[in-house]
Amino acid sequence: MNMPIDLQRVDAAESMRRRVLEWRRDGLRVGFVPTMGNLHAGHYSLIAAARAQCDRVVASIFVNPTQFGPNEDFATYPRTMDADAAGLAAAGCDLLFVPDTAALYPFGTAAAVRVHVPVISAGLCGSFRPGHFDGVASVVAKLFNWVQPDAAYFGRKDFQQLRLIERMTVDLGLPIDIIGVDTLREPNGLAMSSRNQYLSPDERERAAEIYRTLQAMGHAIRQGSTRARVETVAVDRLRAAGFRVDYAVIRRAGDLSEPGDGDRTHLVGLVAAHLGKARLIDNLLI
Ligand code: PAF
């Protein structure tokens, strides 16, 4: 591996593409970590994974308007550019791409081409956040096209997003390796997320109940409980702990389809639940 160079910031999409093309022409492998900023240790673990496997690492920061619903937190999503740039430099990122909305949506967001990934985007968060995954797939396709990396890194915490991007990449024939990176957790088990900062200190402690519930779901499946029973118990448990539950389900890990009762492996437990002002998601492979 070549040594990292100092972090540079590029805002213009054309300059971004030129820089990566130069690196690739020199035979360097380029890893890409797309983000919406407000970076935490989970994001830096994606940079570390890219750093370990690639010669050059590009990160992007873009709070993508098309993946937020009308009543969601687009306007208030935390924007912390200076701290993020310092963190990326310390983590060994080489290039920070900060496109503006006009660069990614030259005809405006309403008139933009949309990438829809059927089946995998239906259900789970797709049912509770209509249009969210079209927004994610569209912006990631655009970012992939500007950056043209060899590999791109995504957290496993956003499990449905990871499966969606894997599928989009294969379906569109994009020559990019999609790498899923394990979820980083707080000491109490709470999955790291930018939205955790919407939680009060007391809620942060209680939010760890999601992880404990996922562990209990896995245990119950391995002990032979039916999926229906496991899901009902999980929802009741989360409600009793003060959550408003969107879903607590068991799915096949490969394609998120509903498993039969005979299926006991290659499964994933997935939870989305609201606590205070935060909507939290998490999952655990079974
Ligand atoms: O996971 C995220 O932060 C976003 O959904 C992504 C992949 C950067 C697209 O905006």
CSV table of C-alpha atoms and ligand atoms in Angstrom, one decimal:
chain,number,residue,atom,x,y,z
A,1,MET,CA,0.0,0.0,0.0
A,2,ASN,CA,1.2,3.5,-0.7
A,3,MET,CA,1.4,6.0,2.2
A,4,PRO,CA,-1.6,8.3,2.5
A,5,ILE,CA,-1.2,11.9,1.3
A,6,ASP,CA,-2.7,14.9,3.2
A,7,LEU,CA,-6.4,15.4,3.0
A,8,GLN,CA,-7.5,17.6,0.2
A,9,ARG,CA,-11.0,19.0,-0.3
A,10,VAL,CA,-12.6,19.1,-3.8
A,11,ASP,CA,-16.0,20.7,-4.4
A,12,ALA,CA,-16.2,20.6,-8.2
A,13,ALA,CA,-17.4,17.3,-9.5
A,14,GLU,CA,-15.2,17.5,-12.6
A,15,SER,CA,-12.1,18.0,-10.5
A,16,MET,CA,-13.1,15.1,-8.4
A,17,ARG,CA,-13.4,12.8,-11.3
A,18,ARG,CA,-10.1,14.0,-12.8
A,19,ARG,CA,-8.2,13.3,-9.6
A,20,VAL,CA,-9.5,9.8,-9.3
A,21,LEU,CA,-8.8,9.1,-13.0
A,22,GLU,CA,-5.2,10.2,-12.5
A,23,TRP,CA,-4.8,7.8,-9.5
A,24,ARG,CA,-6.4,4.9,-11.4
A,25,ARG,CA,-4.2,5.6,-14.4
A,26,ASP,CA,-1.2,5.3,-12.0
A,27,GLY,CA,-2.5,1.8,-11.1
A,28,LEU,CA,-3.8,2.8,-7.6
A,29,ARG,CA,-6.9,1.2,-6.1
A,30,VAL,CA,-9.4,3.8,-5.0
A,31,GLY,CA,-11.8,3.2,-2.1
A,32,PHE,CA,-14.9,5.4,-1.5
A,33,VAL,CA,-16.9,6.2,1.6
A,34,PRO,CA,-20.1,8.2,0.9
A,35,THR,CA,-21.5,10.0,3.9
A,36,MET,CA,-23.9,12.7,5.0
A,37,GLY,CA,-21.3,14.1,7.4
A,38,ASN,CA,-21.6,14.5,11.2
A,39,LEU,CA,-19.0,11.7,11.3
A,40,HIS,CA,-18.5,9.4,14.3
A,41,ALA,CA,-16.4,6.3,15.0
A,42,GLY,CA,-18.6,4.2,12.8
A,43,HIS,CA,-17.8,6.3,9.8
A,44,TYR,CA,-14.1,6.3,10.7
A,45,SER,CA,-14.2,2.5,10.8
A,46,LEU,CA,-15.3,2.6,7.1
A,47,ILE,CA,-12.4,4.9,6.3
A,48,ALA,CA,-10.1,2.4,8.1
A,49,ALA,CA,-11.5,-0.5,6.1
A,50,ALA,CA,-11.0,1.4,2.9
A,51,ARG,CA,-7.5,2.4,4.0
A,52,ALA,CA,-6.6,-1.2,4.7
A,53,GLN,CA,-7.7,-2.4,1.2
A,54,CYS,CA,-7.0,0.6,-1.1
A,55,ASP,CA,-4.2,2.9,-2.1
A,56,ARG,CA,-6.3,6.1,-2.0
A,57,VAL,CA,-9.4,6.8,0.0
A,58,VAL,CA,-12.1,9.3,-1.0
A,59,ALA,CA,-15.0,10.3,1.3
A,60,SER,CA,-17.9,12.5,0.3
A,61,ILE,CA,-20.1,14.7,2.5
A,62,PHE,CA,-23.5,15.5,1.1
A,63,VAL,CA,-26.8,15.7,3.0
A,64,ASN,CA,-29.0,14.3,0.3
A,65,PRO,CA,-32.4,16.1,0.2
A,66,THR,CA,-34.1,13.4,-1.9
A,67,GLN,CA,-33.8,10.7,0.8
A,68,PHE,CA,-35.6,12.7,3.5
A,69,GLY,CA,-39.4,12.7,3.7
A,70,PRO,CA,-41.3,16.0,4.1
A,71,ASN,CA,-41.6,15.6,7.8
A,72,GLU,CA,-38.1,14.3,8.4
A,73,ASP,CA,-35.0,16.0,9.7
A,74,PHE,CA,-33.3,17.3,6.5
A,75,ALA,CA,-33.2,20.9,7.7
A,76,THR,CA,-31.9,20.1,11.2
A,77,TYR,CA,-29.6,17.2,10.2
A,78,PRO,CA,-26.3,18.1,12.0
A,79,ARG,CA,-23.8,19.7,9.7
A,80,THR,CA,-20.3,19.7,11.2
A,81,MET,CA,-17.9,20.2,8.3
A,82,ASP,CA,-14.8,21.4,10.1
A,83,ALA,CA,-14.9,18.6,12.7
A,84,ASP,CA,-15.6,16.1,9.9
A,85,ALA,CA,-12.6,17.3,7.8
A,86,ALA,CA,-10.3,17.1,10.8
A,87,GLY,CA,-11.5,13.6,11.6
A,88,LEU,CA,-11.1,12.4,8.0
A,89,ALA,CA,-7.6,13.7,7.9
A,90,ALA,CA,-6.7,11.9,11.1
A,91,ALA,CA,-8.4,8.7,9.9
A,92,GLY,CA,-6.1,8.7,6.8
A,93,CYS,CA,-8.6,9.9,4.1
A,94,ASP,CA,-6.9,11.4,1.1
A,95,LEU,CA,-9.7,13.3,-0.6
A,96,LEU,CA,-12.9,14.9,0.6
A,97,PHE,CA,-15.6,15.5,-2.0
A,98,VAL,CA,-18.2,18.1,-1.0
A,99,PRO,CA,-20.5,18.5,-4.0
A,100,ASP,CA,-23.3,21.1,-3.9
A,101,THR,CA,-26.9,20.2,-4.7
A,102,ALA,CA,-26.6,21.8,-8.2
A,103,ALA,CA,-23.7,19.4,-9.1
A,104,LEU,CA,-25.7,16.3,-8.2
A,105,TYR,CA,-29.1,17.5,-9.3
A,106,PRO,CA,-28.4,19.8,-12.3
A,107,PHE,CA,-32.1,19.9,-13.3
A,108,GLY,CA,-33.3,20.2,-9.7
A,109,THR,CA,-34.4,17.5,-7.4
A,110,ALA,CA,-38.0,17.2,-8.7
A,111,ALA,CA,-36.8,16.7,-12.3
A,112,ALA,CA,-34.0,14.4,-11.4
A,113,VAL,CA,-33.5,10.9,-12.8
A,114,ARG,CA,-34.5,8.4,-10.1
A,115,VAL,CA,-33.0,5.0,-9.5
A,116,HIS,CA,-35.6,2.6,-8.2
A,117,VAL,CA,-34.5,-0.8,-6.9
A,118,PRO,CA,-37.7,-2.8,-6.6
A,119,VAL,CA,-38.3,-5.6,-4.2
A,120,ILE,CA,-35.4,-4.9,-1.8
A,121,SER,CA,-36.6,-1.3,-1.3
A,122,ALA,CA,-40.2,-2.5,-0.4
A,123,GLY,CA,-41.1,-3.3,3.1
A,124,LEU,CA,-39.1,-2.6,6.3
A,125,CYS,CA,-37.9,1.1,6.2
A,126,GLY,CA,-39.3,1.4,2.7
A,127,SER,CA,-42.8,1.1,4.1
A,128,PHE,CA,-42.2,3.7,6.8
A,129,ARG,CA,-40.1,6.1,4.7
A,130,PRO,CA,-41.8,6.3,1.3
A,131,GLY,CA,-39.3,7.4,-1.4
A,132,HIS,CA,-36.3,7.1,1.0
A,133,PHE,CA,-34.6,4.3,-0.9
A,134,ASP,CA,-35.1,5.9,-4.3
A,135,GLY,CA,-33.3,8.9,-2.9
A,136,VAL,CA,-30.5,6.8,-1.6
A,137,ALA,CA,-30.1,4.7,-4.7
A,138,SER,CA,-30.2,7.8,-6.9
A,139,VAL,CA,-27.6,9.8,-5.0
A,140,VAL,CA,-25.3,6.8,-4.6
A,141,ALA,CA,-25.5,6.1,-8.3
A,142,LYS,CA,-24.6,9.7,-9.1
A,143,LEU,CA,-21.7,9.7,-6.6
A,144,PHE,CA,-20.4,6.4,-8.0
A,145,ASN,CA,-20.5,8.0,-11.4
A,146,TRP,CA,-18.6,11.1,-10.4
A,147,VAL,CA,-16.0,9.3,-8.2
A,148,GLN,CA,-15.7,6.0,-10.1
A,149,PRO,CA,-14.0,4.1,-7.3
A,150,ASP,CA,-12.8,0.5,-7.3
A,151,ALA,CA,-14.6,-0.2,-4.0
A,152,ALA,CA,-17.2,1.5,-1.8
A,153,TYR,CA,-17.7,1.0,1.9
A,154,PHE,CA,-21.0,1.0,3.7
A,155,GLY,CA,-22.0,0.2,7.3
A,156,ARG,CA,-23.9,-3.0,8.1
A,157,LYS,CA,-26.1,-1.0,10.5
A,158,ASP,CA,-28.1,0.2,7.5
A,159,PHE,CA,-28.6,-3.3,6.4
A,160,GLN,CA,-31.4,-2.7,3.9
A,161,GLN,CA,-29.5,0.1,2.4
A,162,LEU,CA,-26.4,-2.1,2.0
A,163,ARG,CA,-28.4,-4.8,0.3
A,164,LEU,CA,-30.1,-2.2,-2.0
A,165,ILE,CA,-26.7,-0.8,-3.1
A,166,GLU,CA,-25.3,-4.2,-3.7
A,167,ARG,CA,-28.2,-5.0,-5.9
A,168,MET,CA,-28.2,-1.7,-7.7
A,169,THR,CA,-24.5,-2.1,-8.4
A,170,VAL,CA,-24.9,-5.6,-9.9
A,171,ASP,CA,-28.0,-4.7,-11.8
A,172,LEU,CA,-26.4,-1.6,-13.4
A,173,GLY,CA,-23.2,-3.5,-14.1
A,174,LEU,CA,-21.1,-1.0,-12.2
A,175,PRO,CA,-17.5,-2.3,-11.8
A,176,ILE,CA,-17.4,-1.4,-8.0
A,177,ASP,CA,-16.9,-3.8,-5.1
A,178,ILE,CA,-19.4,-3.1,-2.4
A,179,ILE,CA,-18.0,-3.8,1.0
A,180,GLY,CA,-20.1,-4.0,4.2
A,181,VAL,CA,-18.4,-3.1,7.4
A,182,ASP,CA,-19.5,-4.3,10.9
A,183,THR,CA,-21.5,-2.0,13.1
A,184,LEU,CA,-19.6,-0.1,15.9
A,185,ARG,CA,-21.4,0.0,19.2
A,186,GLU,CA,-21.3,2.1,22.4
A,187,PRO,CA,-20.2,0.1,25.5
A,188,ASN,CA,-23.9,-0.5,26.3
A,189,GLY,CA,-24.5,-2.1,22.9
A,190,LEU,CA,-26.3,0.9,21.2
A,191,ALA,CA,-25.3,1.0,17.5
A,192,MET,CA,-23.4,4.2,16.7
A,193,SER,CA,-25.4,6.7,14.6
A,194,SER,CA,-25.5,10.4,13.9
A,195,ARG,CA,-29.1,10.4,15.2
A,196,ASN,CA,-28.0,9.2,18.6
A,197,GLN,CA,-27.3,12.8,19.5
A,198,TYR,CA,-31.1,13.4,19.4
A,199,LEU,CA,-31.3,11.2,22.6
A,200,SER,CA,-31.0,12.5,26.1
A,201,PRO,CA,-28.5,10.8,28.4
A,202,ASP,CA,-31.3,8.7,29.9
A,203,GLU,CA,-32.7,7.8,26.5
A,204,ARG,CA,-29.2,6.7,25.4
A,205,GLU,CA,-29.1,4.2,28.1
A,206,ARG,CA,-32.6,2.9,27.3
A,207,ALA,CA,-31.9,2.8,23.6
A,208,ALA,CA,-29.5,-0.1,24.2
A,209,GLU,CA,-32.7,-2.2,24.7
A,210,ILE,CA,-32.8,-2.5,20.9
A,211,TYR,CA,-29.6,-4.5,20.8
A,212,ARG,CA,-30.6,-6.6,23.8
A,213,THR,CA,-33.9,-7.3,22.0
A,214,LEU,CA,-32.1,-8.3,18.8
A,215,GLN,CA,-29.9,-10.7,20.8
A,216,ALA,CA,-33.0,-12.2,22.4
A,217,MET,CA,-34.6,-12.6,19.0
A,218,GLY,CA,-31.6,-14.5,17.7
A,219,HIS,CA,-31.5,-16.7,20.8
A,220,ALA,CA,-35.2,-17.5,20.5
A,221,ILE,CA,-34.9,-18.5,16.9
A,222,ARG,CA,-31.9,-20.7,17.7
A,223,GLN,CA,-34.0,-22.3,20.5
A,224,GLY,CA,-36.7,-23.2,18.0
A,225,SER,CA,-39.4,-20.5,18.5
A,226,THR,CA,-41.5,-19.6,15.5
A,227,ARG,CA,-40.8,-16.4,13.7
A,228,ALA,CA,-44.3,-15.0,14.5
A,229,ARG,CA,-43.8,-15.6,18.2
A,230,VAL,CA,-40.3,-14.1,18.2
A,231,GLU,CA,-41.5,-10.9,16.4
A,232,THR,CA,-44.5,-10.5,18.7
A,233,VAL,CA,-42.4,-10.8,21.9
A,234,ALA,CA,-39.8,-8.4,20.5
A,235,VAL,CA,-42.4,-5.7,19.7
A,236,ASP,CA,-44.0,-6.1,23.2
A,237,ARG,CA,-40.6,-5.9,24.8
A,238,LEU,CA,-39.6,-2.7,23.0
A,239,ARG,CA,-43.0,-1.1,23.7
A,240,ALA,CA,-42.7,-1.9,27.3
A,241,ALA,CA,-39.4,-0.1,27.3
A,242,GLY,CA,-41.0,3.0,25.9
A,243,PHE,CA,-40.3,2.7,22.2
A,244,ARG,CA,-42.7,3.4,19.4
A,245,VAL,CA,-42.0,0.4,17.1
A,246,ASP,CA,-42.0,0.5,13.3
A,247,TYR,CA,-40.9,-3.1,13.0
A,248,ALA,CA,-39.1,-5.9,14.8
A,249,VAL,CA,-38.8,-8.8,12.4
A,250,ILE,CA,-36.7,-11.7,11.2
A,251,ARG,CA,-35.7,-11.9,7.5
A,252,ARG,CA,-33.4,-13.8,5.2
A,253,ALA,CA,-30.1,-12.1,5.4
A,254,GLY,CA,-29.4,-12.5,1.7
A,255,ASP,CA,-32.4,-10.8,0.2
A,256,LEU,CA,-34.6,-9.7,3.2
A,257,SER,CA,-37.4,-12.0,2.1
A,258,GLU,CA,-39.6,-13.6,4.7
A,259,PRO,CA,-38.1,-16.9,6.0
A,260,GLY,CA,-40.2,-20.1,6.4
A,261,ASP,CA,-40.4,-21.6,9.9
A,262,GLY,CA,-37.9,-24.2,9.0
A,263,ASP,CA,-35.2,-21.6,8.3
A,264,ARG,CA,-32.9,-21.2,11.2
A,265,THR,CA,-29.7,-19.8,9.7
A,266,HIS,CA,-28.6,-17.1,7.3
A,267,LEU,CA,-31.2,-14.9,9.0
A,268,VAL,CA,-31.1,-11.3,10.3
A,269,GLY,CA,-33.2,-9.7,13.0
A,270,LEU,CA,-34.0,-6.1,12.1
A,271,VAL,CA,-35.6,-3.4,14.3
A,272,ALA,CA,-36.7,0.2,13.7
A,273,ALA,CA,-38.1,2.1,16.6
A,274,HIS,CA,-38.6,5.6,17.8
A,275,LEU,CA,-37.4,6.8,21.2
A,276,GLY,CA,-37.9,10.5,22.1
A,277,LYS,CA,-37.0,12.5,19.0
A,278,ALA,CA,-34.8,9.8,17.4
A,279,ARG,CA,-35.8,7.0,14.9
A,280,LEU,CA,-33.2,4.2,15.5
A,281,ILE,CA,-32.5,1.2,13.4
A,282,ASP,CA,-30.3,-1.8,14.1
A,283,ASN,CA,-29.9,-5.4,13.1
A,284,LEU,CA,-28.1,-8.6,14.1
A,285,LEU,CA,-27.2,-11.6,11.9
A,286,ILE,CA,-28.5,-15.0,13.2
B,1,PAF,O1,-25.8,6.1,4.8
B,1,PAF,C1,-25.8,7.3,4.5
B,1,PAF,O2,-25.1,8.1,5.1
B,1,PAF,C2,-26.5,7.8,3.3
B,1,PAF,O3,-27.7,7.1,3.1
B,1,PAF,C3,-25.6,7.7,2.0
B,1,PAF,C4,-25.3,6.3,1.6
B,1,PAF,C5,-24.4,8.6,2.2
B,1,PAF,C6,-26.4,8.3,0.8
B,1,PAF,O4,-26.8,9.7,1.0
